[in-house]
Amino acid sequence: MRARHFINNTPGAYKCSTKWSLSIPLPPPPRSLELPYSFDAFEILVQSLSFIGMQLILYFSIILIHSVFRVLAQGPGLDWTLETDALEECQTLSVQISSRTSEGSAVGVPPYYFLAFEVDGVPTTTPMDGIPSNMSWQVRHKRGSLLLLTMVDSNGSTGRISSVIYSIAGMLSRFTITRTAFLFD
């Protein structure tokens, strides 16, 4: 603040008068906003977190599907076994269907379908060829795929759910297979 002094020039009076004027300095112009990180890194972080979230959703979806099918598969109905646990790309496997009950005729109603739930992939349904004691299924999943397998008949009755998640090996590595134990072993 600055004080300005004025002298009153009216006749017969000699007074000193002080008037105050207030001058406010203007703020400095705004500076450009500079962040300590680039927006590219921030976007990559957000995309990574959303990818991780999607992976968790897929993982828990597989667990839910596995749990639902295990509950459905506990009633009377069909059971199935593969000739081997070592699955390779393009391999044709023998599948045997049997009854889960003491009644040997309770093997479901043909035609049968093999369901393969691929982790991070698309579930596939494959019609089965042959008679219940000797059917075939071809592995149509690429090397490194993880599969959860089950079977249904034409009435929608489910067979048991595989108690493992199968890992598909390459065609040349015939004796290399990873068998991963799953929740209910």
Backbone as JSON, one array per atom type, in Angstrom:
{
  "sequence": "MRARHFINNTPGAYKCSTKWSLSIPLPPPPRSLELPYSFDAFEILVQSLSFIGMQLILYFSIILIHSVFRVLAQGPGLDWTLETDALEECQTLSVQISSRTSEGSAVGVPPYYFLAFEVDGVPTTTPMDGIPSNMSWQVRHKRGSLLLLTMVDSNGSTGRISSVIYSIAGMLSRFTITRTAFLFD",
  "N": [[0.84, -1.16, 0.0], [0.4, 2.21, -0.66], [0.88, 5.44, 0.59], [-0.62, 8.54, -0.11], [-0.02, 11.89, 0.02], [-1.9, 14.75, 0.5], [-2.42, 18.19, 0.36], [-4.64, 20.32, 1.91], [-6.04, 22.99, 0.34], [-7.8, 24.96, 1.1], [-8.92, 28.3, 2.09], [-7.68, 29.52, 5.12], [-7.19, 27.18, 6.38], [-4.97, 24.79, 7.22], [-4.29, 21.79, 6.56], [-3.27, 18.52, 6.65], [-3.84, 15.81, 4.67], [-4.39, 12.39, 4.37], [-4.69, 9.97, 1.98], [-5.39, 6.73, 1.15], [-4.33, 4.45, -1.28], [-4.92, 1.43, -2.78], [-3.02, -0.99, -4.26], [-3.04, -3.96, -5.92], [-0.94, -6.58, -6.69], [-0.9, -8.42, -9.74], [-1.46, -11.94, -10.15], [1.1, -14.28, -11.11], [1.27, -15.48, -14.51], [-0.36, -18.6, -15.3], [1.55, -21.6, -15.17], [2.48, -24.18, -17.5], [1.11, -27.43, -17.04], [3.07, -29.91, -15.76], [3.63, -33.25, -15.59], [5.06, -35.78, -13.48], [5.31, -38.17, -14.83], [4.78, -39.77, -17.96], [1.85, -39.65, -20.03], [1.61, -41.86, -21.62], [2.84, -43.94, -20.21], [1.1, -44.05, -18.07], [-1.3, -44.82, -19.35], [-0.52, -47.34, -20.24], [-0.21, -48.6, -17.79], [-2.88, -48.58, -16.86], [-4.08, -50.17, -18.84], [-2.71, -52.56, -18.38], [-3.59, -53.21, -15.81], [-6.31, -53.58, -16.34], [-6.13, -55.79, -18.03], [-5.1, -57.71, -16.26], [-7.26, -57.84, -14.55], [-9.18, -58.96, -16.27], [-8.0, -61.44, -16.68], [-8.25, -62.52, -14.12], [-11.04, -62.65, -13.94], [-11.58, -64.52, -15.98], [-10.23, -66.75, -14.9], [-11.65, -67.23, -12.5], [-14.11, -67.73, -13.63], [-13.66, -70.15, -14.95], [-13.2, -71.75, -12.7], [-15.73, -71.58, -11.53], [-17.34, -72.77, -13.53], [-16.2, -75.31, -13.5], [-16.87, -76.12, -10.88], [-19.7, -76.09, -10.98], [-20.22, -78.05, -12.96], [-19.11, -80.25, -11.68], [-20.86, -80.61, -9.55], [-23.22, -81.15, -10.96], [-22.46, -83.49, -12.2], [-22.5, -85.46, -10.29], [-24.7, -87.02, -9.95], [-26.6, -90.0, -11.02], [-25.4, -91.45, -14.03], [-23.29, -91.02, -16.9], [-19.83, -91.9, -17.22], [-16.46, -91.23, -18.13], [-13.34, -92.14, -19.64], [-10.04, -91.35, -20.66], [-7.62, -92.74, -22.92], [-5.05, -92.0, -22.26], [-3.23, -89.64, -20.23], [-1.55, -87.93, -21.4], [-1.72, -85.47, -23.57], [-1.54, -84.45, -26.94], [-1.13, -82.04, -29.62], [-3.45, -82.37, -32.27], [-3.75, -85.11, -31.87], [-5.45, -88.23, -31.9], [-7.55, -89.68, -29.63], [-8.55, -92.55, -27.74], [-11.64, -92.93, -26.18], [-13.45, -94.12, -23.48], [-16.72, -94.83, -22.5], [-18.59, -95.25, -19.6], [-20.85, -96.49, -17.04], [-21.79, -94.68, -14.13], [-23.11, -95.8, -12.14], [-24.21, -98.88, -10.54], [-25.73, -100.05, -12.38], [-25.25, -101.17, -15.46], [-26.3, -100.31, -17.88], [-26.77, -97.64, -17.82], [-25.55, -95.46, -19.43], [-26.06, -93.05, -20.55], [-27.54, -91.27, -23.35], [-26.89, -91.71, -26.73], [-26.33, -89.26, -29.35], [-23.0, -88.51, -28.15], [-21.15, -85.79, -26.7], [-18.08, -84.12, -26.48], [-16.75, -81.79, -24.32], [-14.5, -79.16, -24.22], [-12.96, -76.92, -22.23], [-11.05, -74.26, -22.72], [-8.46, -72.54, -21.12], [-8.2, -69.08, -21.24], [-9.2, -69.16, -23.79], [-11.48, -70.33, -26.33], [-14.34, -72.21, -25.52], [-14.9, -75.53, -26.71], [-17.05, -77.79, -28.46], [-17.25, -81.09, -29.3], [-18.54, -83.55, -31.42], [-18.82, -87.04, -30.63], [-17.41, -90.0, -32.0], [-18.24, -93.41, -32.71], [-18.84, -96.38, -30.66], [-20.07, -96.62, -27.23], [-18.15, -98.13, -25.74], [-15.81, -97.79, -27.1], [-14.85, -95.02, -28.21], [-13.8, -92.1, -30.09], [-11.76, -89.16, -29.85], [-10.48, -86.16, -31.1], [-7.73, -84.11, -30.39], [-7.98, -80.79, -30.69], [-6.58, -78.47, -30.16], [-4.07, -76.0, -29.65], [-0.52, -76.33, -28.98], [0.52, -75.94, -25.63], [-1.91, -75.09, -24.67], [-4.33, -75.04, -22.04], [-6.62, -77.31, -20.77], [-9.88, -78.06, -19.58], [-11.86, -80.81, -19.23], [-14.96, -82.4, -20.15], [-17.98, -84.36, -20.6], [-21.08, -84.69, -22.37], [-24.34, -86.12, -22.9], [-26.96, -86.68, -25.4], [-29.24, -85.92, -24.05], [-28.39, -83.99, -22.36], [-27.24, -84.79, -20.02], [-24.51, -84.81, -17.86], [-21.17, -86.05, -17.96], [-18.48, -87.04, -15.83], [-16.33, -84.43, -14.58], [-13.1, -83.57, -15.63], [-10.51, -84.16, -13.33], [-8.19, -82.88, -13.44], [-6.35, -80.22, -15.0], [-5.61, -80.36, -18.25], [-2.56, -80.09, -20.02], [-1.58, -79.23, -23.2], [0.73, -80.84, -25.22], [3.38, -80.38, -27.66], [3.49, -81.81, -31.0], [5.91, -83.12, -31.54], [7.12, -83.64, -29.14], [6.61, -86.2, -27.78], [6.74, -87.56, -25.29], [6.57, -85.67, -23.33], [4.67, -84.16, -21.01], [2.64, -82.05, -19.09], [1.0, -82.44, -16.17], [-1.35, -80.88, -14.39], [-2.45, -80.55, -11.18], [-5.75, -80.0, -9.94], [-8.39, -78.23, -8.26], [-9.98, -80.22, -6.86], [-8.56, -82.54, -6.26]],
  "CA": [[0.0, 0.0, 0.0], [1.14, 3.47, -0.7], [0.14, 6.6, 1.11], [-0.45, 9.77, -0.87], [-0.27, 13.06, 0.88], [-2.5, 15.9, -0.18], [-2.57, 19.38, 1.22], [-5.93, 20.97, 1.71], [-5.75, 24.38, 0.0], [-8.9, 25.88, 1.4], [-8.42, 29.43, 2.88], [-7.75, 29.49, 6.58], [-6.94, 25.86, 6.94], [-3.78, 24.1, 6.76], [-4.43, 20.42, 7.03], [-2.61, 17.47, 5.86], [-4.78, 14.72, 4.52], [-3.77, 11.16, 3.85], [-5.61, 9.04, 1.32], [-4.72, 5.47, 0.85], [-4.75, 3.73, -2.48], [-4.51, 0.03, -2.66], [-2.7, -1.62, -5.53], [-2.83, -5.4, -5.73], [-0.2, -7.12, -7.83], [-1.55, -9.53, -10.44], [-0.72, -13.2, -9.98], [1.87, -14.63, -12.31], [0.48, -16.32, -15.43], [-0.23, -20.02, -14.96], [2.55, -22.38, -15.91], [1.92, -25.41, -18.06], [1.12, -28.54, -16.1], [4.05, -30.94, -16.1], [3.48, -34.41, -14.71], [6.33, -36.5, -13.34], [5.3, -39.35, -15.68], [4.12, -39.49, -19.23], [0.53, -40.26, -20.13], [1.77, -43.18, -22.24], [3.11, -44.9, -19.13], [-0.14, -44.16, -17.3], [-2.23, -45.62, -20.14], [-0.03, -48.72, -20.21], [-0.53, -49.11, -16.47], [-4.32, -48.84, -16.81], [-4.35, -51.33, -19.69], [-2.19, -53.75, -17.71], [-4.49, -53.54, -14.71], [-7.55, -54.13, -16.89], [-5.79, -57.13, -18.53], [-5.01, -58.58, -15.09], [-8.64, -58.03, -14.1], [-9.82, -59.9, -17.18], [-7.43, -62.76, -16.41], [-8.87, -63.01, -12.89], [-12.42, -62.99, -14.25], [-11.54, -65.79, -16.71], [-9.81, -67.8, -13.99], [-12.75, -67.55, -11.6], [-15.17, -68.32, -14.45], [-13.3, -71.56, -15.13], [-13.44, -72.42, -11.42], [-17.18, -71.68, -11.37], [-17.82, -73.8, -14.47], [-15.73, -76.6, -12.97], [-17.66, -76.45, -9.7], [-21.07, -76.39, -11.4], [-20.24, -79.34, -13.63], [-18.83, -81.32, -10.7], [-22.1, -80.85, -8.82], [-24.15, -81.81, -11.89], [-21.96, -84.81, -12.59], [-22.48, -86.39, -9.18], [-25.87, -87.88, -10.02], [-26.38, -91.16, -11.87], [-25.14, -91.07, -15.42], [-22.14, -91.59, -17.58], [-18.45, -91.58, -16.83], [-15.59, -91.4, -19.3], [-11.9, -92.19, -19.39], [-9.17, -91.23, -21.83], [-6.6, -93.78, -22.95], [-3.82, -91.47, -21.68], [-3.3, -88.26, -19.75], [-0.61, -87.14, -22.21], [-2.43, -84.97, -24.75], [-0.73, -83.73, -27.91], [-1.92, -81.41, -30.67], [-3.92, -83.21, -33.39], [-3.76, -86.52, -31.5], [-6.76, -88.86, -31.76], [-7.52, -90.51, -28.43], [-9.65, -93.45, -27.47], [-12.42, -92.55, -25.0], [-14.41, -95.15, -23.1], [-17.83, -94.34, -21.69], [-19.13, -96.29, -18.71], [-21.89, -96.03, -16.13], [-21.32, -94.35, -12.79], [-23.91, -96.58, -11.19], [-24.02, -100.33, -10.69], [-26.53, -100.43, -13.55], [-24.35, -101.03, -16.6], [-26.94, -99.73, -19.06], [-26.95, -96.2, -17.62], [-24.41, -94.75, -20.01], [-26.55, -91.89, -21.27], [-28.19, -91.47, -24.65], [-26.09, -91.16, -27.82], [-24.89, -89.03, -29.51], [-22.26, -87.9, -27.06], [-20.34, -84.62, -27.08], [-16.94, -83.86, -25.59], [-16.59, -80.35, -24.12], [-13.15, -78.77, -23.79], [-12.9, -75.51, -21.83], [-9.65, -73.83, -22.82], [-8.14, -71.35, -20.35], [-7.9, -67.97, -22.15], [-9.58, -69.55, -25.15], [-12.9, -70.54, -26.61], [-14.77, -73.59, -25.27], [-15.29, -76.25, -27.92], [-17.9, -78.98, -28.31], [-16.92, -82.0, -30.39], [-19.32, -84.8, -31.42], [-18.01, -88.24, -30.46], [-17.64, -91.07, -32.98], [-18.03, -94.77, -32.23], [-19.75, -96.95, -29.66], [-19.63, -96.18, -25.91], [-16.97, -98.82, -25.21], [-14.62, -97.39, -27.85], [-15.11, -93.8, -28.98], [-12.56, -91.36, -30.34], [-11.79, -87.7, -29.76], [-9.23, -85.57, -31.6], [-7.3, -82.89, -29.71], [-7.95, -79.7, -31.67], [-6.09, -77.29, -29.44], [-2.65, -75.79, -29.92], [0.47, -76.64, -27.95], [0.53, -74.99, -24.52], [-3.27, -74.82, -24.19], [-4.76, -75.73, -20.82], [-7.99, -77.74, -21.01], [-10.73, -78.73, -18.6], [-12.66, -81.66, -20.11], [-16.15, -83.09, -19.67], [-18.76, -84.97, -21.67], [-22.53, -84.68, -22.2], [-25.06, -86.94, -23.88], [-27.95, -85.9, -26.14], [-30.23, -85.4, -23.11], [-27.78, -82.95, -21.54], [-26.65, -85.36, -18.8], [-23.06, -84.62, -17.93], [-20.24, -87.03, -17.43], [-17.64, -86.42, -14.81], [-15.42, -83.36, -14.99], [-11.72, -84.0, -15.4], [-10.0, -83.66, -12.05], [-6.95, -82.16, -13.74], [-6.36, -79.37, -16.19], [-4.64, -80.95, -19.17], [-1.69, -79.19, -20.78], [-1.34, -79.84, -24.51], [2.14, -80.85, -25.64], [3.58, -80.32, -29.11], [3.46, -83.12, -31.66], [7.22, -83.77, -31.56], [7.55, -83.98, -27.78], [5.63, -87.22, -27.47], [6.77, -88.03, -23.9], [6.58, -84.54, -22.41], [3.33, -83.65, -20.71], [2.52, -81.49, -17.75], [-0.31, -82.7, -15.58], [-1.52, -79.91, -13.32], [-3.54, -80.92, -10.27], [-6.72, -78.92, -9.82], [-8.99, -78.01, -6.95], [-10.65, -81.28, -6.13], [-7.76, -83.77, -6.17]],
  "C": [[0.89, 1.23, 0.0], [0.27, 4.58, -0.14], [0.42, 7.81, 0.23], [-0.83, 10.95, 0.02], [-0.81, 14.2, 0.04], [-2.6, 17.05, 0.83], [-3.88, 20.04, 0.86], [-5.68, 22.46, 1.47], [-6.92, 25.32, 0.26], [-8.38, 27.02, 2.27], [-8.65, 29.22, 4.36], [-7.46, 28.14, 7.17], [-5.69, 25.29, 6.33], [-3.84, 22.69, 7.34], [-3.68, 19.5, 6.08], [-3.58, 16.29, 5.81], [-4.05, 13.51, 3.91], [-4.87, 10.29, 3.23], [-4.79, 7.79, 0.96], [-5.23, 4.91, -0.46], [-4.15, 2.32, -2.41], [-4.22, -0.52, -4.05], [-2.34, -3.09, -5.26], [-2.06, -5.92, -6.93], [-0.96, -8.3, -8.44], [-0.75, -10.81, -10.22], [0.06, -13.51, -11.25], [1.01, -15.5, -13.23], [0.68, -17.79, -15.09], [0.82, -20.7, -15.83], [1.88, -23.61, -16.49], [2.1, -26.53, -17.05], [2.11, -29.6, -16.58], [3.94, -32.06, -15.08], [4.81, -35.14, -14.62], [6.39, -37.77, -14.19], [4.58, -38.99, -16.97], [2.76, -40.17, -19.24], [0.62, -41.62, -20.79], [1.99, -44.24, -21.17], [1.85, -45.12, -18.3], [-1.16, -45.03, -18.05], [-1.81, -47.08, -20.15], [-0.36, -49.37, -18.87], [-2.01, -49.46, -16.38], [-4.67, -50.06, -17.66], [-3.86, -52.62, -19.04], [-3.11, -54.18, -16.58], [-5.8, -54.12, -15.24], [-7.31, -55.54, -17.45], [-5.73, -58.12, -17.37], [-6.41, -58.86, -14.55], [-9.38, -59.03, -14.96], [-9.3, -61.32, -16.95], [-8.06, -63.36, -15.15], [-10.32, -63.43, -13.14], [-12.46, -64.33, -14.99], [-11.2, -66.95, -15.79], [-10.97, -68.22, -13.09], [-13.96, -68.1, -12.37], [-14.91, -69.8, -14.68], [-13.56, -72.33, -13.84], [-14.94, -72.61, -11.2], [-17.76, -72.77, -12.28], [-17.43, -75.18, -13.96], [-16.59, -77.03, -11.79], [-19.09, -76.84, -10.07], [-21.14, -77.77, -12.05], [-19.94, -80.48, -12.66], [-20.09, -81.64, -9.9], [-23.1, -81.59, -9.72], [-23.74, -83.24, -12.19], [-22.02, -85.83, -11.47], [-23.7, -87.31, -9.15], [-25.58, -89.11, -10.86], [-26.18, -90.72, -13.31], [-23.87, -91.69, -15.93], [-20.82, -91.11, -16.99], [-17.59, -91.84, -18.06], [-14.14, -91.46, -18.85], [-11.16, -92.06, -20.71], [-8.13, -92.34, -21.78], [-5.29, -93.32, -22.32], [-4.07, -90.06, -21.16], [-2.39, -87.34, -20.55], [-1.3, -86.72, -23.5], [-1.49, -84.17, -25.63], [-1.63, -83.1, -28.96], [-2.24, -82.43, -31.75], [-3.97, -84.7, -33.08], [-5.21, -87.02, -31.42], [-6.67, -89.86, -30.62], [-8.74, -91.41, -28.36], [-10.32, -93.02, -26.16], [-13.41, -93.66, -24.72], [-15.46, -94.54, -22.19], [-18.36, -95.5, -20.87], [-20.18, -95.65, -17.8], [-21.26, -95.7, -14.78], [-22.08, -95.14, -11.73], [-23.62, -98.06, -11.4], [-24.8, -100.85, -11.9], [-25.71, -100.15, -14.8], [-24.96, -100.34, -17.81], [-27.09, -98.21, -18.95], [-25.74, -95.43, -18.12], [-24.87, -93.53, -20.81], [-27.14, -92.28, -22.61], [-27.32, -90.87, -25.74], [-26.92, -90.15, -28.63], [-24.29, -88.31, -28.31], [-21.43, -86.73, -27.59], [-19.27, -84.4, -26.02], [-16.77, -82.35, -25.52], [-15.19, -80.08, -23.59], [-13.18, -77.27, -23.49], [-11.44, -75.11, -21.79], [-9.46, -72.55, -22.01], [-7.65, -70.28, -21.33], [-8.23, -68.32, -23.59], [-11.08, -69.72, -25.26], [-13.26, -71.99, -26.28], [-15.2, -74.25, -26.58], [-16.14, -77.46, -27.56], [-17.66, -79.85, -29.53], [-17.83, -83.22, -30.32], [-18.38, -86.0, -31.34], [-18.4, -89.28, -31.5], [-17.44, -92.42, -32.31], [-19.1, -95.23, -31.26], [-19.21, -96.61, -28.28], [-18.38, -96.87, -25.37], [-15.69, -98.42, -25.94], [-14.96, -96.2, -28.76], [-13.78, -93.09, -29.21], [-12.8, -89.86, -30.25], [-10.44, -87.17, -30.23], [-8.96, -84.25, -30.87], [-7.15, -81.8, -30.77], [-7.56, -78.39, -31.0], [-4.58, -77.21, -29.62], [-1.79, -76.14, -28.71], [0.47, -75.54, -26.89], [-0.85, -74.65, -23.98], [-3.53, -75.62, -22.92], [-6.24, -76.04, -20.97], [-8.61, -78.36, -19.77], [-11.74, -79.5, -19.43], [-13.88, -82.23, -19.39], [-16.91, -83.64, -20.88], [-20.24, -84.82, -21.34], [-23.14, -85.62, -23.23], [-26.13, -86.07, -24.54], [-29.07, -85.36, -25.26], [-29.67, -84.28, -22.23], [-27.22, -83.46, -20.23], [-25.14, -85.27, -18.92], [-22.33, -85.83, -17.39], [-19.39, -86.34, -16.38], [-16.78, -85.33, -15.42], [-14.01, -83.87, -14.73], [-11.21, -83.38, -14.11], [-8.67, -82.95, -12.22], [-7.22, -81.19, -14.88], [-5.24, -79.91, -17.07], [-3.86, -79.87, -19.9], [-1.32, -79.89, -22.08], [0.13, -79.71, -24.88], [2.2, -80.75, -27.16], [3.65, -81.71, -29.7], [4.8, -83.85, -31.58], [7.68, -84.2, -30.17], [6.59, -85.02, -27.21], [5.61, -87.61, -25.99], [6.81, -86.89, -22.89], [5.17, -84.04, -22.22], [3.34, -83.12, -19.28], [1.11, -81.76, -17.26], [-0.42, -81.81, -14.35], [-2.69, -80.32, -12.45], [-4.46, -79.73, -10.1], [-7.37, -78.99, -8.45], [-9.42, -79.25, -6.19], [-9.87, -82.58, -6.08], [-7.35, -84.04, -4.74]]
}
